Amino acid sequence: MKLFLKAERCNTDKCGIVRRSYPPGQHGQARIKHSEYSLQLREKQKIRRVYGVLERQFRGYFDRAARMKGVTGDNLLQILERRLDNVVQRMGFAGSKKEARQIVRHGHMLVNGKKVNIPSYLLKSGDVVELREKSRGIAHIQQTLASVEKRGFPSWLEVDKTQFRGKVLSLPARDESILPTVKEQLVVELYSK
């Protein structure tokens, strides 16, 4: 499955999954019967990879989502969507999660006027995220912003490209997640054992 980890490359014919959608090696094209545990683990690993979260941190997010009111799987995806590195990428300041993480770590982003260099910072409704004044001249960020028109922005974010800022209008809904085909219920079942 295409996880869009390589930014623009995943939208071209050079994407690895387009060229070869099976594992490498002599037995790569063999049919494999997956167990229930295998399917649950694959879903969890898929979500972890897309959002760039390590195992321990992901477990903490799951525990937090389980304590919240509502559906645990939806809460988990909502928490992951609200991470600062994810929001920076969704606003178009970076092409991939790794780029967004680096932009945040290097101190290029302001949240409500204060410098934040923690990629896992959770944003709330009403937070304003903007690029620092000194960082607005970075050519790579400007190129990425120019190419973001194709992708579009989620409805829970408001982006002003001329001011290099965006605002979190509301909490993200389940259908606005990056992975529309993910089965978060399998992750809940995995951790419920």
Short mmCIF file of C-alpha atoms in Angstrom, two decimals:
data_model
loop_
_atom_site.label_atom_id
_atom_site.label_comp_id
_atom_site.label_asym_id
_atom_site.label_seq_id
_atom_site.Cartn_x
_atom_site.Cartn_y
_atom_site.Cartn_z
CA MET A 1 0.00 0.00 0.00
CA LYS A 2 1.23 3.48 -0.82
CA LEU A 3 2.04 5.35 2.41
CA PHE A 4 3.36 8.58 0.80
CA LEU A 5 6.55 8.59 2.87
CA LYS A 6 8.71 10.05 0.06
CA ALA A 7 6.81 13.32 -0.57
CA GLU A 8 6.48 14.13 -4.29
CA ARG A 9 8.12 10.89 -5.44
CA CYS A 10 5.02 8.97 -4.36
CA ASN A 11 2.93 10.92 -6.86
CA THR A 12 5.10 9.86 -9.83
CA ASP A 13 5.90 6.59 -11.59
CA LYS A 14 9.15 6.33 -9.59
CA CYS A 15 7.25 5.29 -6.47
CA GLY A 16 8.48 1.89 -5.29
CA ILE A 17 5.01 0.44 -4.81
CA VAL A 18 4.07 1.37 -8.39
CA ARG A 19 7.17 -0.23 -9.86
CA ARG A 20 7.00 -3.39 -7.73
CA SER A 21 4.10 -4.03 -5.39
CA TYR A 22 5.51 -7.22 -3.89
CA PRO A 23 8.42 -7.96 -1.52
CA PRO A 24 11.90 -8.52 -3.00
CA GLY A 25 13.42 -11.94 -3.48
CA GLN A 26 12.65 -15.29 -5.02
CA HIS A 27 9.51 -15.90 -2.93
CA GLY A 28 8.23 -12.32 -3.00
CA GLN A 29 5.25 -13.07 -5.20
CA ALA A 30 4.10 -16.11 -3.22
CA ARG A 31 0.68 -15.90 -1.62
CA ILE A 32 0.88 -15.53 2.16
CA LYS A 33 -1.93 -16.35 4.55
CA HIS A 34 -1.96 -13.75 7.31
CA SER A 35 -3.11 -14.53 10.84
CA GLU A 36 -5.40 -12.24 12.79
CA TYR A 37 -2.47 -11.01 14.88
CA SER A 38 -0.46 -10.34 11.72
CA LEU A 39 -3.23 -8.15 10.28
CA GLN A 40 -3.54 -6.20 13.54
CA LEU A 41 0.22 -5.69 13.77
CA ARG A 42 0.44 -4.56 10.14
CA GLU A 43 -2.26 -1.91 10.71
CA LYS A 44 -0.47 -0.60 13.78
CA GLN A 45 2.87 -0.48 11.97
CA LYS A 46 1.26 1.25 9.00
CA ILE A 47 -0.13 4.03 11.20
CA ARG A 48 3.18 4.34 13.08
CA ARG A 49 5.16 4.64 9.85
CA VAL A 50 2.91 7.24 8.28
CA TYR A 51 2.99 9.52 11.31
CA GLY A 52 6.66 8.84 12.13
CA VAL A 53 6.02 7.79 15.72
CA LEU A 54 8.10 5.32 17.73
CA GLU A 55 6.54 2.37 19.56
CA ARG A 56 6.63 3.76 23.10
CA GLN A 57 5.21 7.11 22.04
CA PHE A 58 2.48 5.39 20.01
CA ARG A 59 1.50 3.32 23.06
CA GLY A 60 1.23 6.54 25.09
CA TYR A 61 -1.03 8.06 22.43
CA PHE A 62 -3.19 4.94 22.47
CA ASP A 63 -3.53 5.06 26.28
CA ARG A 64 -4.47 8.73 26.07
CA ALA A 65 -7.05 8.00 23.34
CA ALA A 66 -8.52 5.17 25.44
CA ARG A 67 -9.07 7.56 28.37
CA MET A 68 -10.85 10.13 26.17
CA LYS A 69 -14.61 10.05 25.61
CA GLY A 70 -15.74 8.61 22.30
CA VAL A 71 -14.41 5.92 19.99
CA THR A 72 -10.82 5.00 20.88
CA GLY A 73 -9.69 4.46 17.27
CA ASP A 74 -11.04 7.82 16.11
CA ASN A 75 -9.50 9.53 19.13
CA LEU A 76 -6.12 7.97 18.33
CA LEU A 77 -6.15 9.23 14.74
CA GLN A 78 -7.31 12.66 15.94
CA ILE A 79 -4.36 12.91 18.36
CA LEU A 80 -1.90 11.87 15.64
CA GLU A 81 -3.37 14.39 13.18
CA ARG A 82 -2.97 17.23 15.72
CA ARG A 83 0.80 16.73 16.08
CA LEU A 84 2.76 19.83 15.04
CA ASP A 85 4.91 18.02 12.47
CA ASN A 86 1.78 16.59 10.83
CA VAL A 87 0.04 19.98 10.74
CA VAL A 88 3.14 21.63 9.23
CA GLN A 89 3.13 19.03 6.46
CA ARG A 90 -0.64 19.31 5.89
CA MET A 91 -0.33 23.12 5.63
CA GLY A 92 2.22 22.72 2.85
CA PHE A 93 5.38 23.97 4.53
CA ALA A 94 6.98 20.53 4.00
CA GLY A 95 6.55 17.77 1.45
CA SER A 96 6.92 14.83 3.85
CA LYS A 97 6.74 14.09 7.57
CA LYS A 98 10.53 13.90 7.81
CA GLU A 99 10.89 17.35 6.26
CA ALA A 100 8.22 18.74 8.57
CA ARG A 101 9.93 17.21 11.58
CA GLN A 102 13.24 18.80 10.58
CA ILE A 103 11.64 22.21 10.01
CA VAL A 104 10.10 22.08 13.48
CA ARG A 105 13.27 20.75 15.18
CA HIS A 106 15.36 23.54 13.65
CA GLY A 107 13.08 26.16 15.21
CA HIS A 108 11.43 27.55 12.07
CA MET A 109 7.86 27.35 13.40
CA LEU A 110 5.90 29.56 15.81
CA VAL A 111 2.74 28.45 17.61
CA ASN A 112 0.65 31.37 18.91
CA GLY A 113 3.70 33.63 18.52
CA LYS A 114 6.09 31.43 20.52
CA LYS A 115 8.89 29.30 19.07
CA VAL A 116 8.15 25.58 19.36
CA ASN A 117 10.77 23.02 18.34
CA ILE A 118 9.00 19.85 19.52
CA PRO A 119 7.46 17.87 16.62
CA SER A 120 5.08 15.98 18.93
CA TYR A 121 3.53 19.20 20.29
CA LEU A 122 -0.27 18.73 20.23
CA LEU A 123 -2.23 21.62 18.78
CA LYS A 124 -5.64 22.69 20.01
CA SER A 125 -8.53 24.30 18.22
CA GLY A 126 -7.76 27.98 17.63
CA ASP A 127 -3.94 27.65 17.61
CA VAL A 128 -2.10 29.73 15.01
CA VAL A 129 0.94 28.10 13.36
CA GLU A 130 3.30 30.28 11.33
CA LEU A 131 6.75 30.28 9.80
CA ARG A 132 9.30 32.54 11.51
CA GLU A 133 10.13 35.81 9.77
CA LYS A 134 13.75 34.77 9.19
CA SER A 135 12.74 31.42 7.70
CA ARG A 136 10.35 32.74 5.05
CA GLY A 137 13.14 33.12 2.49
CA ILE A 138 14.07 29.43 2.45
CA ALA A 139 13.73 28.35 -1.18
CA HIS A 140 12.69 24.77 -0.46
CA ILE A 141 9.76 25.86 1.72
CA GLN A 142 8.60 28.31 -0.94
CA GLN A 143 8.76 25.59 -3.64
CA THR A 144 6.78 23.20 -1.47
CA LEU A 145 4.14 25.85 -0.76
CA ALA A 146 3.82 26.56 -4.48
CA SER A 147 3.23 22.88 -5.28
CA VAL A 148 0.68 22.32 -2.50
CA GLU A 149 -2.21 23.60 -4.63
CA LYS A 150 -2.55 20.13 -6.17
CA ARG A 151 -3.02 18.48 -2.80
CA GLY A 152 -5.37 20.99 -1.21
CA PHE A 153 -5.88 21.61 2.50
CA PRO A 154 -8.08 19.77 4.98
CA SER A 155 -11.22 21.60 6.09
CA TRP A 156 -10.10 21.74 9.74
CA LEU A 157 -7.13 23.94 8.77
CA GLU A 158 -7.16 27.47 7.40
CA VAL A 159 -3.99 28.43 5.51
CA ASP A 160 -2.82 31.86 4.35
CA LYS A 161 0.13 31.22 2.02
CA THR A 162 1.01 34.90 1.60
CA GLN A 163 1.45 35.36 5.38
CA PHE A 164 3.04 31.90 5.85
CA ARG A 165 0.54 31.06 8.55
CA GLY A 166 -2.32 28.75 9.27
CA LYS A 167 -4.93 28.27 11.93
CA VAL A 168 -6.46 25.15 13.44
CA LEU A 169 -10.19 25.79 13.05
CA SER A 170 -11.46 22.63 14.73
CA LEU A 171 -10.40 19.16 15.72
CA PRO A 172 -9.91 16.82 12.73
CA ALA A 173 -12.67 14.39 11.86
CA ARG A 174 -12.04 10.71 11.11
CA ASP A 175 -12.68 11.04 7.36
CA GLU A 176 -10.04 13.81 7.05
CA SER A 177 -7.20 11.54 8.10
CA ILE A 178 -4.22 10.92 5.81
CA LEU A 179 -5.05 7.23 5.64
CA PRO A 180 -8.66 6.76 4.61
CA THR A 181 -8.22 2.99 4.26
CA VAL A 182 -6.70 2.34 7.69
CA LYS A 183 -8.64 0.05 10.03
CA GLU A 184 -7.97 1.59 13.42
CA GLN A 185 -10.28 -0.94 15.06
CA LEU A 186 -7.59 -3.59 14.49
CA VAL A 187 -5.13 -1.48 16.50
CA VAL A 188 -7.64 -1.19 19.33
CA GLU A 189 -8.10 -4.97 19.27
CA LEU A 190 -4.33 -5.49 19.28
CA TYR A 191 -3.80 -3.36 22.38
CA SER A 192 -6.88 -4.77 24.11
CA LYS A 193 -5.35 -8.25 24.45
#
